[in-house]
XYZ file of C-alpha atoms in Angstrom:
708
model
C 127.479 37.283 -9.115
C 131.110 36.259 -10.563
C 133.767 34.117 -8.657
C 135.784 37.354 -8.486
C 133.071 39.644 -6.806
C 131.542 36.824 -4.766
C 134.525 35.216 -3.389
C 135.218 39.882 -1.826
C 131.801 39.434 -0.764
C 132.119 36.340 1.432
C 135.076 37.033 2.945
C 134.415 40.758 4.000
C 131.280 39.545 5.257
C 132.912 37.149 8.049
C 135.697 39.147 8.681
C 133.101 42.368 9.715
C 130.097 40.505 10.916
C 130.008 41.351 14.548
C 129.258 38.149 16.275
C 129.101 38.319 19.608
C 130.341 34.488 20.870
C 132.265 33.843 24.221
C 136.028 33.914 23.097
C 138.081 31.081 23.447
C 141.662 30.518 22.279
C 140.428 28.630 19.051
C 142.792 25.666 19.575
C 142.041 22.498 17.030
C 143.879 19.563 16.367
C 142.443 19.425 13.041
C 144.628 19.768 9.772
C 143.521 20.406 6.623
C 144.929 19.036 3.435
C 148.560 21.184 3.489
C 148.925 18.947 7.054
C 148.308 22.821 8.899
C 146.811 23.298 12.092
C 143.373 24.387 10.586
C 139.352 23.286 10.305
C 139.045 23.629 6.706
C 140.354 21.687 3.827
C 142.590 23.760 1.812
C 142.498 26.854 2.967
C 144.127 28.313 6.580
C 142.633 29.482 9.155
C 143.463 31.542 12.354
C 143.002 28.493 14.539
C 146.283 27.279 16.129
C 146.979 23.662 17.655
C 147.702 23.211 21.027
C 151.143 24.346 22.326
C 153.684 22.022 21.624
C 151.776 19.796 19.605
C 153.447 17.481 17.174
C 151.726 16.070 14.411
C 152.258 14.126 11.343
C 149.603 14.467 7.980
C 149.725 12.628 4.877
C 147.353 13.462 2.251
C 146.215 12.138 -0.507
C 144.282 12.914 -3.684
C 145.042 11.492 -7.182
C 148.536 11.144 -7.935
C 149.529 13.517 -5.490
C 150.585 12.989 -1.670
C 151.467 15.099 0.391
C 153.161 14.452 4.055
C 153.422 16.850 6.630
C 155.438 17.323 9.859
C 153.697 19.930 12.186
C 154.871 21.693 15.425
C 153.459 24.394 17.681
C 156.258 26.138 18.876
C 154.489 29.035 21.261
C 150.383 29.406 21.655
C 150.699 31.931 18.122
C 153.407 30.551 16.607
C 152.852 27.387 14.253
C 155.775 25.810 11.525
C 155.696 22.666 9.049
C 157.437 21.438 7.188
C 155.940 19.411 4.112
C 157.166 16.547 1.421
C 155.025 16.282 -1.643
C 154.881 13.654 -4.651
C 153.512 14.912 -7.061
C 152.863 12.873 -10.459
C 152.565 14.256 -13.706
C 154.428 17.647 -13.286
C 156.139 18.908 -16.687
C 159.317 20.702 -15.147
C 159.313 23.083 -18.165
C 157.683 23.187 -21.677
C 158.571 20.625 -23.874
C 160.602 18.522 -21.923
C 158.549 15.025 -20.503
C 156.969 15.270 -17.539
C 158.241 14.161 -14.321
C 157.257 10.115 -13.099
C 157.265 11.399 -9.935
C 158.063 15.403 -8.810
C 159.648 15.605 -5.459
C 159.052 18.797 -3.552
C 160.058 19.811 -0.003
C 158.659 23.190 1.571
C 158.147 25.280 5.071
C 155.496 26.744 5.833
C 154.752 29.613 8.997
C 152.285 31.027 10.177
C 151.841 33.233 13.308
C 148.793 34.840 15.197
C 148.380 38.423 15.747
C 145.276 39.024 17.326
C 143.607 36.619 19.812
C 139.775 36.233 19.383
C 137.778 38.575 22.245
C 134.112 38.060 21.939
C 132.952 40.645 19.116
C 136.916 40.573 17.620
C 138.056 37.329 15.135
C 141.519 35.986 15.936
C 143.807 36.919 12.869
C 146.542 35.113 11.869
C 149.213 35.797 9.096
C 151.184 33.460 6.901
C 153.678 32.331 4.906
C 153.610 29.017 2.655
C 156.146 27.224 1.023
C 158.700 30.125 2.226
C 161.949 28.207 1.753
C 161.357 25.481 -1.566
C 160.701 25.663 -4.972
C 157.873 27.820 -4.787
C 155.315 25.036 -6.133
C 153.069 25.666 -3.199
C 154.058 29.528 -2.666
C 151.737 31.630 -1.243
C 150.855 33.852 1.681
C 147.551 35.250 3.830
C 146.150 37.364 6.199
C 143.383 35.313 7.757
C 140.803 35.663 10.169
C 138.313 32.747 12.528
C 135.297 33.494 14.551
C 133.648 31.139 16.804
C 129.921 31.479 17.195
C 129.033 29.402 20.029
C 131.013 26.042 20.996
C 130.172 24.554 17.467
C 130.219 26.789 14.182
C 133.886 28.295 13.469
C 133.689 30.857 10.123
C 136.909 32.171 8.820
C 137.564 34.678 6.320
C 140.365 36.127 4.407
C 143.151 37.195 1.475
C 145.632 35.388 -0.169
C 148.542 35.605 -2.354
C 150.454 33.516 -4.942
C 148.527 30.251 -4.850
C 146.248 31.890 -2.573
C 145.734 34.727 -4.611
C 144.956 32.951 -8.012
C 141.269 32.050 -7.668
C 139.007 35.234 -8.408
C 141.366 37.703 -7.653
C 140.376 41.076 -7.233
C 143.260 43.422 -7.125
C 147.087 43.288 -7.364
C 150.090 43.879 -5.416
C 153.159 44.303 -7.536
C 154.393 41.881 -10.020
C 155.455 38.030 -8.310
C 157.696 35.686 -10.076
C 156.094 32.601 -10.830
C 158.743 29.943 -11.821
C 160.361 27.311 -9.888
C 163.239 28.033 -7.794
C 165.610 25.388 -9.094
C 167.715 23.728 -6.518
C 164.967 25.288 -3.715
C 165.549 25.629 0.316
C 166.134 29.297 -0.685
C 163.558 31.798 1.189
C 161.571 33.323 -1.566
C 161.393 36.946 -0.380
C 161.488 38.531 -3.332
C 157.188 36.703 -3.600
C 156.043 37.376 -0.207
C 152.895 39.190 -0.743
C 153.020 40.299 -4.293
C 150.999 39.373 -6.853
C 147.046 38.788 -7.500
C 145.383 38.925 -4.478
C 142.171 36.752 -4.186
C 139.540 36.222 -0.722
C 138.764 32.821 0.559
C 136.310 31.905 3.275
C 134.962 28.526 5.114
C 133.062 27.533 7.911
C 133.405 24.210 10.558
C 130.963 23.150 12.153
C 131.014 20.276 15.038
C 128.149 17.889 14.986
C 129.719 15.816 18.047
C 132.986 16.219 19.864
C 133.990 13.460 17.156
C 132.651 14.263 13.847
C 133.184 17.927 12.334
C 132.196 19.186 8.740
C 133.221 21.646 6.719
C 132.761 23.830 3.737
C 135.220 26.743 1.816
C 135.719 28.566 -0.713
C 139.472 28.522 -2.615
C 141.207 30.595 -3.453
C 143.689 28.504 -5.049
C 143.075 28.125 -8.894
C 145.701 25.251 -9.044
C 147.186 26.645 -12.142
C 150.302 24.936 -12.286
C 148.805 21.387 -11.806
C 145.547 22.466 -14.248
C 148.785 23.678 -16.927
C 149.987 19.865 -16.710
C 146.587 18.420 -17.347
C 146.794 16.770 -13.683
C 143.452 17.948 -12.516
C 140.523 19.204 -13.448
C 139.339 22.104 -12.016
C 135.993 22.751 -12.145
C 134.646 24.997 -9.100
C 136.251 26.818 -6.048
C 133.919 25.377 -3.733
C 135.147 22.283 -1.232
C 133.913 20.246 1.466
C 135.185 17.762 3.991
C 134.436 15.619 6.895
C 136.793 15.002 9.864
C 136.739 12.207 12.433
C 138.436 12.120 15.657
C 139.601 8.423 15.841
C 141.505 8.659 19.528
C 142.928 11.698 20.937
C 146.444 11.203 18.969
C 144.634 10.028 15.368
C 142.001 11.632 13.192
C 140.802 10.425 9.695
C 139.911 13.283 7.099
C 138.015 12.819 3.628
C 136.900 15.634 1.293
C 136.426 16.734 -2.278
C 138.718 19.110 -4.211
C 137.411 21.642 -6.414
C 134.279 19.381 -8.141
C 136.683 16.349 -9.336
C 138.951 14.569 -6.685
C 138.461 12.904 -3.466
C 140.809 13.106 -0.906
C 141.426 11.613 2.212
C 144.007 12.415 5.230
C 145.367 10.564 8.180
C 146.963 13.004 10.965
C 148.909 11.533 13.933
C 149.887 14.195 17.007
C 151.412 14.087 20.343
C 151.986 17.098 22.802
C 155.504 17.683 23.707
C 154.251 19.113 27.153
C 152.351 16.209 28.317
C 153.584 12.974 29.295
C 152.535 9.661 28.176
C 152.939 8.432 31.928
C 151.125 10.656 34.277
C 153.357 10.918 37.075
C 156.262 9.121 36.531
C 156.152 5.494 37.760
C 159.210 4.826 39.293
C 159.742 4.045 43.006
C 158.793 6.625 45.823
C 161.677 8.003 47.790
C 162.023 7.036 51.390
C 160.931 9.865 53.515
C 163.401 12.844 54.977
C 164.649 11.606 58.390
C 163.709 14.255 61.031
C 166.567 14.394 63.817
C 165.248 14.470 67.326
C 165.872 17.533 69.499
C 169.066 17.983 70.840
C 170.727 14.998 68.562
C 172.708 17.381 66.556
C 174.886 18.018 69.568
C 176.088 13.966 69.733
C 179.397 14.299 68.171
C 180.810 11.085 69.470
C 180.982 9.534 66.415
C 184.200 11.913 65.066
C 185.988 9.839 67.380
C 185.005 6.512 65.974
C 186.672 5.208 62.830
C 184.479 2.415 62.938
C 181.436 4.552 62.907
C 182.657 7.028 60.015
C 183.760 3.925 58.009
C 180.202 2.736 58.820
C 178.270 5.624 57.904
C 180.093 6.094 54.297
C 179.386 2.265 53.580
C 175.402 2.933 54.762
C 175.947 6.135 52.023
C 177.360 4.285 49.058
C 174.388 1.441 49.828
C 171.521 3.984 49.918
C 172.401 5.703 46.184
C 173.091 2.537 45.273
C 169.438 1.885 46.455
C 168.286 4.913 44.377
C 170.026 3.588 41.197
C 173.038 6.441 41.706
C 176.986 5.516 42.631
C 178.703 7.463 45.635
C 182.265 8.827 43.875
C 183.541 10.175 47.288
C 182.728 11.547 50.581
C 184.152 13.945 53.278
C 182.597 14.505 56.679
C 183.607 16.821 59.429
C 181.127 17.304 62.578
C 178.706 20.058 61.068
C 179.430 19.010 57.430
C 179.445 16.677 54.646
C 180.763 16.655 50.795
C 179.735 14.074 48.178
C 180.659 13.700 44.684
C 177.751 11.601 43.423
C 177.630 9.905 39.899
C 173.981 9.917 38.554
C 173.214 7.625 35.559
C 169.618 6.897 36.157
C 167.701 10.471 36.370
C 167.355 12.718 33.686
C 166.179 15.412 35.948
C 169.292 16.051 37.574
C 167.082 18.117 40.692
C 165.093 14.689 41.481
C 168.857 13.012 41.390
C 169.855 15.816 43.926
C 166.806 15.754 46.315
C 166.868 11.806 46.442
C 170.549 12.201 47.581
C 169.732 14.430 49.739
C 167.381 12.258 51.305
C 169.859 9.374 51.731
C 171.916 11.395 53.826
C 169.343 12.783 56.298
C 168.828 8.730 56.829
C 172.306 8.187 57.102
C 174.889 10.810 58.219
C 175.068 11.101 61.770
C 172.477 13.961 63.036
C 175.537 16.899 64.230
C 175.874 17.067 60.390
C 174.031 20.394 59.154
C 175.601 21.155 55.515
C 175.105 19.081 52.332
C 177.489 19.457 49.636
C 176.459 17.020 47.039
C 178.480 17.871 43.631
C 177.949 15.777 40.523
C 180.156 13.967 38.707
C 179.936 13.339 34.463
C 182.544 12.090 32.631
C 184.446 11.286 35.622
C 184.235 15.471 36.348
C 183.014 17.494 38.630
C 180.587 20.208 37.637
C 178.343 21.598 39.831
C 177.550 21.696 43.978
C 174.725 22.158 45.539
C 174.524 23.086 49.139
C 171.791 22.889 51.243
C 170.778 23.208 55.096
C 169.461 19.833 56.691
C 167.103 21.314 58.629
C 165.863 22.840 55.629
C 165.254 19.707 54.210
C 163.206 18.508 57.381
C 161.257 21.864 57.327
C 160.179 22.049 53.986
C 159.907 18.081 53.206
C 156.023 18.422 52.359
C 156.507 22.465 50.864
C 156.320 23.347 47.209
C 159.637 22.823 45.551
C 159.863 26.203 44.793
C 160.651 27.016 48.333
C 163.542 24.546 48.803
C 164.833 25.896 45.603
C 165.144 28.867 47.135
C 166.984 27.562 50.080
C 169.409 25.855 48.220
C 172.960 27.290 46.845
C 175.053 26.879 43.638
C 178.393 26.318 42.816
C 180.980 25.664 40.891
C 182.187 22.611 42.011
C 185.892 23.966 41.777
C 185.114 26.815 43.963
C 184.660 24.375 46.584
C 186.404 22.244 48.850
C 185.936 18.450 47.479
C 187.056 15.193 48.821
C 190.176 13.927 48.519
C 190.072 10.420 48.789
C 187.706 8.504 45.856
C 185.628 5.339 46.600
C 187.353 2.162 46.051
C 184.851 1.352 43.196
C 185.412 5.004 41.448
C 187.833 3.686 38.822
C 188.143 1.619 36.787
C 184.723 0.712 35.528
C 183.142 -0.933 32.717
C 179.560 -0.252 31.505
C 178.049 -1.610 28.305
C 174.497 -1.879 26.585
C 173.404 -3.538 23.066
C 169.938 -2.894 21.439
C 168.396 -2.311 17.969
C 169.621 0.592 15.555
C 167.901 2.344 12.660
C 169.727 4.777 10.371
C 167.689 6.988 7.645
C 168.696 8.532 4.862
C 165.704 10.898 3.381
C 165.198 13.403 0.269
C 166.621 10.409 -2.291
C 164.881 11.472 -5.710
C 164.904 7.157 -6.836
C 163.370 6.774 -3.087
C 162.094 9.088 -0.676
C 163.426 7.084 2.464
C 166.031 5.440 2.735
C 166.872 3.126 5.864
C 169.582 0.661 7.363
C 168.865 -1.320 10.732
C 170.774 -3.611 12.737
C 172.314 -4.138 15.972
C 174.395 -2.303 18.358
C 176.963 -3.103 21.126
C 178.112 -0.539 22.988
C 180.224 -0.015 25.546
C 182.716 1.907 27.869
C 186.011 1.694 30.324
C 186.360 4.338 32.819
C 189.882 4.463 33.315
C 190.830 7.516 36.081
C 189.807 11.025 37.112
C 188.730 12.191 33.560
C 189.585 9.544 31.558
C 187.175 7.651 29.120
C 187.840 4.848 26.498
C 184.729 3.840 24.403
C 183.309 2.183 21.639
C 180.629 0.744 19.696
C 180.224 -1.884 16.861
C 177.479 -2.193 14.743
C 175.749 -5.602 12.826
C 173.408 -4.447 9.683
C 170.855 -6.725 9.647
C 168.412 -4.988 6.656
C 168.424 -1.717 4.495
C 169.455 -0.351 1.284
C 171.194 3.137 2.763
C 173.873 1.534 -0.156
C 171.597 2.614 -3.008
C 171.831 6.414 -2.016
C 172.309 8.301 -5.178
C 176.164 9.721 -5.538
C 175.181 13.442 -6.522
C 177.482 15.010 -9.688
C 180.658 16.793 -8.751
C 180.128 19.751 -7.270
C 184.123 20.588 -7.150
C 184.583 20.115 -2.954
C 185.657 16.714 -1.837
C 183.359 14.015 -0.787
C 183.564 14.211 2.773
C 179.841 12.948 2.758
C 177.877 12.670 0.002
C 179.930 9.429 -0.169
C 177.126 8.120 2.614
C 176.782 4.767 0.124
C 179.786 3.313 -0.018
C 179.907 3.263 3.987
C 176.547 1.135 3.865
C 177.944 -1.576 1.103
C 179.460 -3.674 3.749
C 177.314 -6.513 5.969
C 179.779 -7.244 8.335
C 180.149 -5.909 11.708
C 181.185 -2.412 11.537
C 182.920 -0.144 14.171
C 180.972 3.255 14.393
C 183.712 4.706 17.096
C 186.780 3.847 19.041
C 187.716 6.445 21.098
C 190.226 7.628 24.408
C 188.899 10.725 25.517
C 189.884 12.867 28.740
C 187.714 15.430 29.843
C 189.274 18.372 32.628
C 188.528 21.054 34.561
C 191.321 23.278 33.868
C 190.259 26.143 35.837
C 186.577 27.502 37.424
C 184.131 27.928 34.660
C 186.091 26.209 32.319
C 186.005 22.757 31.027
C 188.005 20.812 28.210
C 187.928 17.394 26.339
C 190.775 15.991 23.854
C 189.445 13.072 21.825
C 191.607 10.643 20.012
C 190.600 7.256 17.881
C 188.282 6.072 15.262
C 186.038 9.801 16.091
C 182.734 8.480 13.830
C 182.107 5.901 11.309
C 183.793 8.360 8.461
C 186.347 9.574 10.216
C 189.417 9.129 12.364
C 191.860 11.547 14.215
C 191.511 13.672 16.996
C 189.301 16.471 18.517
C 190.184 19.212 21.203
C 187.641 21.363 22.970
C 187.505 23.840 25.487
C 184.008 25.615 27.687
C 183.529 28.403 29.269
C 180.530 27.805 30.930
C 179.397 29.743 35.117
C 177.310 27.809 36.511
C 174.969 30.331 37.190
C 175.184 31.634 33.187
C 172.679 30.967 30.531
C 175.806 31.954 28.480
C 178.558 29.475 27.476
C 181.322 29.651 24.879
C 183.542 27.308 23.240
C 185.999 26.517 21.279
C 186.878 23.209 18.895
C 189.842 22.362 16.766
C 189.799 19.025 15.083
C 192.617 16.619 13.018
C 190.918 14.125 10.761
C 191.812 11.244 8.202
C 189.019 9.474 6.450
C 188.393 5.882 7.157
C 188.109 2.981 5.229
C 184.447 2.180 3.337
C 184.717 -1.172 5.420
C 184.880 0.982 8.938
C 187.588 -0.861 10.296
C 191.122 -0.108 11.731
C 192.439 1.212 8.075
C 192.201 4.583 6.552
C 192.218 5.695 3.532
C 193.701 8.784 1.631
C 192.822 12.432 1.518
C 192.342 12.681 -1.827
C 188.715 12.158 -3.477
C 186.990 12.565 -6.821
C 186.085 16.288 -5.710
C 189.285 17.303 -4.321
C 191.544 16.986 -1.299
C 189.976 16.648 2.163
C 191.325 18.985 4.633
C 193.564 18.031 7.524
C 192.067 20.531 9.754
C 188.698 22.071 10.641
C 186.780 23.613 13.577
C 184.782 25.469 14.981
C 183.906 28.452 17.590
C 180.306 28.633 19.501
C 178.181 30.945 21.269
C 175.293 28.941 23.292
C 172.204 31.262 25.206
C 169.382 30.433 26.971
C 166.561 32.351 25.994
C 164.069 31.582 28.702
C 160.323 31.060 27.916
C 161.824 27.475 26.465
C 163.977 28.356 23.474
C 167.893 28.091 22.774
C 170.018 28.826 20.707
C 173.435 27.970 19.229
C 175.688 29.779 16.791
C 178.822 28.148 15.327
C 181.376 29.514 13.166
C 184.449 28.445 11.800
C 185.787 25.940 8.720
C 184.158 22.750 8.015
C 184.717 19.143 6.943
C 184.994 20.586 3.119
C 187.467 23.499 3.452
C 184.307 25.649 3.376
C 184.240 28.271 6.013
C 180.744 29.732 7.317
C 178.470 29.866 10.367
C 175.539 27.554 11.890
C 172.740 28.804 13.901
C 170.325 26.456 15.523
C 167.396 27.589 17.802
C 165.345 24.733 19.669
C 162.037 24.381 21.435
C 162.701 22.475 24.905
C 160.126 21.634 27.410
C 160.733 20.986 30.963
C 159.972 17.158 30.527
C 163.243 16.929 28.226
C 161.616 17.438 25.036
C 163.374 19.238 21.737
C 162.467 20.070 18.250
C 164.317 23.266 16.692
C 165.538 23.427 13.778
C 169.156 25.021 11.898
C 171.072 26.340 9.210
C 174.540 26.218 7.892
C 175.874 28.770 5.232
C 178.995 28.525 4.239
C 180.984 30.241 1.311
C 179.758 27.443 -0.922
C 177.472 28.832 -3.563
C 173.933 27.281 -3.516
C 174.961 25.871 -7.376
C 177.881 24.124 -6.111
C 175.979 22.646 -3.175
C 173.441 21.047 -4.711
C 170.232 19.860 -4.208
C 168.675 22.525 -0.959
C 170.952 25.197 -2.062
C 172.219 24.640 1.772
C 172.425 22.718 4.660
C 169.214 22.933 6.794
C 167.573 20.365 8.576
C 164.983 19.862 11.642
C 165.801 18.010 15.037
C 163.500 16.360 17.306
C 164.943 14.877 20.717
C 162.514 12.913 22.921
C 163.726 11.514 26.414
C 162.791 7.719 27.066
C 161.489 8.911 30.250
C 158.604 10.208 28.874
C 157.249 7.444 27.286
C 158.142 4.712 29.661
C 157.174 7.296 33.155
C 161.002 5.710 34.067
C 163.489 8.054 34.722
C 166.664 7.235 32.333
C 168.995 9.343 30.571
C 168.500 7.644 27.807
C 166.853 9.888 24.473
C 166.034 9.068 20.905
C 167.708 12.175 18.399
C 165.836 12.615 15.358
C 167.695 14.691 12.612
C 165.467 15.078 9.305
C 167.835 16.888 6.466
C 168.310 16.929 2.603
C 170.549 13.853 1.359
C 174.077 14.076 2.630
C 175.631 16.986 0.981
C 179.712 18.023 1.105
C 179.047 21.582 1.831
C 178.533 22.635 5.765
C 179.415 18.833 6.882
C 180.628 18.814 10.397
C 182.242 15.883 12.333
C 179.905 14.057 14.289
C 181.871 13.670 17.710
C 181.102 12.029 20.876
C 180.729 13.434 24.505
C 180.911 17.559 22.855
C 181.037 19.578 26.126
C 178.140 21.705 26.470
C 175.527 19.279 26.352
C 177.579 16.884 28.410
C 177.601 19.601 31.441
C 174.632 21.859 30.975
C 172.099 19.601 32.296
C 173.869 19.693 36.241
C 174.248 23.853 36.308
C 171.832 26.362 38.190
C 169.481 27.392 34.461
C 168.965 24.093 33.458
C 168.011 22.454 37.070
C 165.676 25.047 38.058
C 163.462 24.005 34.823
C 162.916 21.189 36.670
C 163.172 21.469 40.022
C 159.831 20.510 40.732
C 161.148 17.011 40.518
C 163.272 17.659 43.740
C 160.549 15.619 46.156
C 160.306 12.965 43.697
């Protein structure tokens, strides 16, 4: 039987065989040679990783290394970003081979059918659908479990996955590499030769797994360039689970190569420390019957002063601060500064407990207003009797009993606490800055020590700054791209990384205000970021109960000197003149189900006009994993490598890893080399992220922390 018809028979039998077995969700923590979820060697399966899993796989065989970041966005949707290094690839006939060819690619897999007792799970996928097309391929695949140990897979593929033993064709398919890459290869999807693939995996133990596959990838390009010797379409592998977060695999490829891959995985939905390790709050103080009629304290100034002191001390014990308080016989209005709890319901709940233990018994209504950057954002009003009644009930019942309001819709205390202003805060710690995908060195970085400080001058007034000292690194060796016709607004990043002397990252004065209900504003002046000084003004419309927000920002900028001290330089660069003004109109929307979108449209630093779209998958514990893409009126050729600006961003709350509440986060953006097209000013304290977590839609997501 020929390879061509043998593959068809194998795939057909596996897909159509009525295998009676208990259905499961076909999740796996195994990744294949391409770093995507699946229990085979090269071929895809209909298996998915557990929802929220973020994995990094490094796979290597002779001359080729693939590093893949995969994220299970939902239980059905998996995405992957891959960075490959291939030695000896020939760019085109007659030219010498690359010493090492670096390639970026994106994958997408969606499970359209779940497994049932008799039906396999079915998934459809795109491999390298945004990139040069080197690994480009599409597939439809089915996977069925037989018992608890055996899983069988069969499917059909196009592109690379249709190059071995093809049995048909669906139109013509371009075969060349796509220049700078970064453009969706939609003109190739599900076109060209079609071939079948199949495979099986068997779990010997809960740690050890064997796999075999019939591959439909003939490795045509690598064979043509003499990189590999493809002897057989059969691949074999073994996988071993080192720990819950690490797996090691070894495999043989096409009868000629032996390779290994190592996978590290964490799950954004699962905390590193279960339950948290912060000190438990004090219980709610329940009033005795009849105490609420005691109004004598209202005529006793000393007693009122003692109450204010007790509230301030109680909040201080919880790591928060009393900003202002106003009392009357039946109600209390408090303004609170929370610099500790990243889960805002936890701050509200602990404030309510403090009030129950310190306020006179006659006070029935609590209004708790959160103050951020010196301005009131949202207010939560609750009844003390509900707090007493529901302390041991589910937090959802307490959520139904509270009311969210715009802070300006309610009367707030007029007199601030004596320590409200001025205030000084500071921190010191290490920093690490990355640059990836430099053709001469895929990863470069600088590291050192960073000092940050802020001075709260008065209501809404914040002076802040940061100074860094580089201790090591090679960002000063990042390649300078060729002339593009655009002013060099970002591509001269190496020139900003040359000095080993202390540098000013930013030094600004900002004014935050509340012009009216649902409106917020910010004006920032000074050294806005490491490359630009100037002024930035912003306004935001965001109702406290709305998932939708709109904003606008305008910036006046002046390029800073490369030593990043107090000087500025001319706007003239080798690529043109840096425009004075840039800015954007923005829309933000919480789609629900953990998805959040943002659209920014306007003028970028280089004077180009366009838009940025971003989508993030967000989890209740604070994890965020997302992607963005920017397209402007700059052509792909002018932009350079990557064709347009895009990237992956990961934001991890430090509380997730330590179990201790903190508002500090680790933010990572994986993008192509710094280019000039689609570049945006990096100013601190933009309004939406500043106030968003205090509003009802976001607070409701983590309301389970109210009683913690």
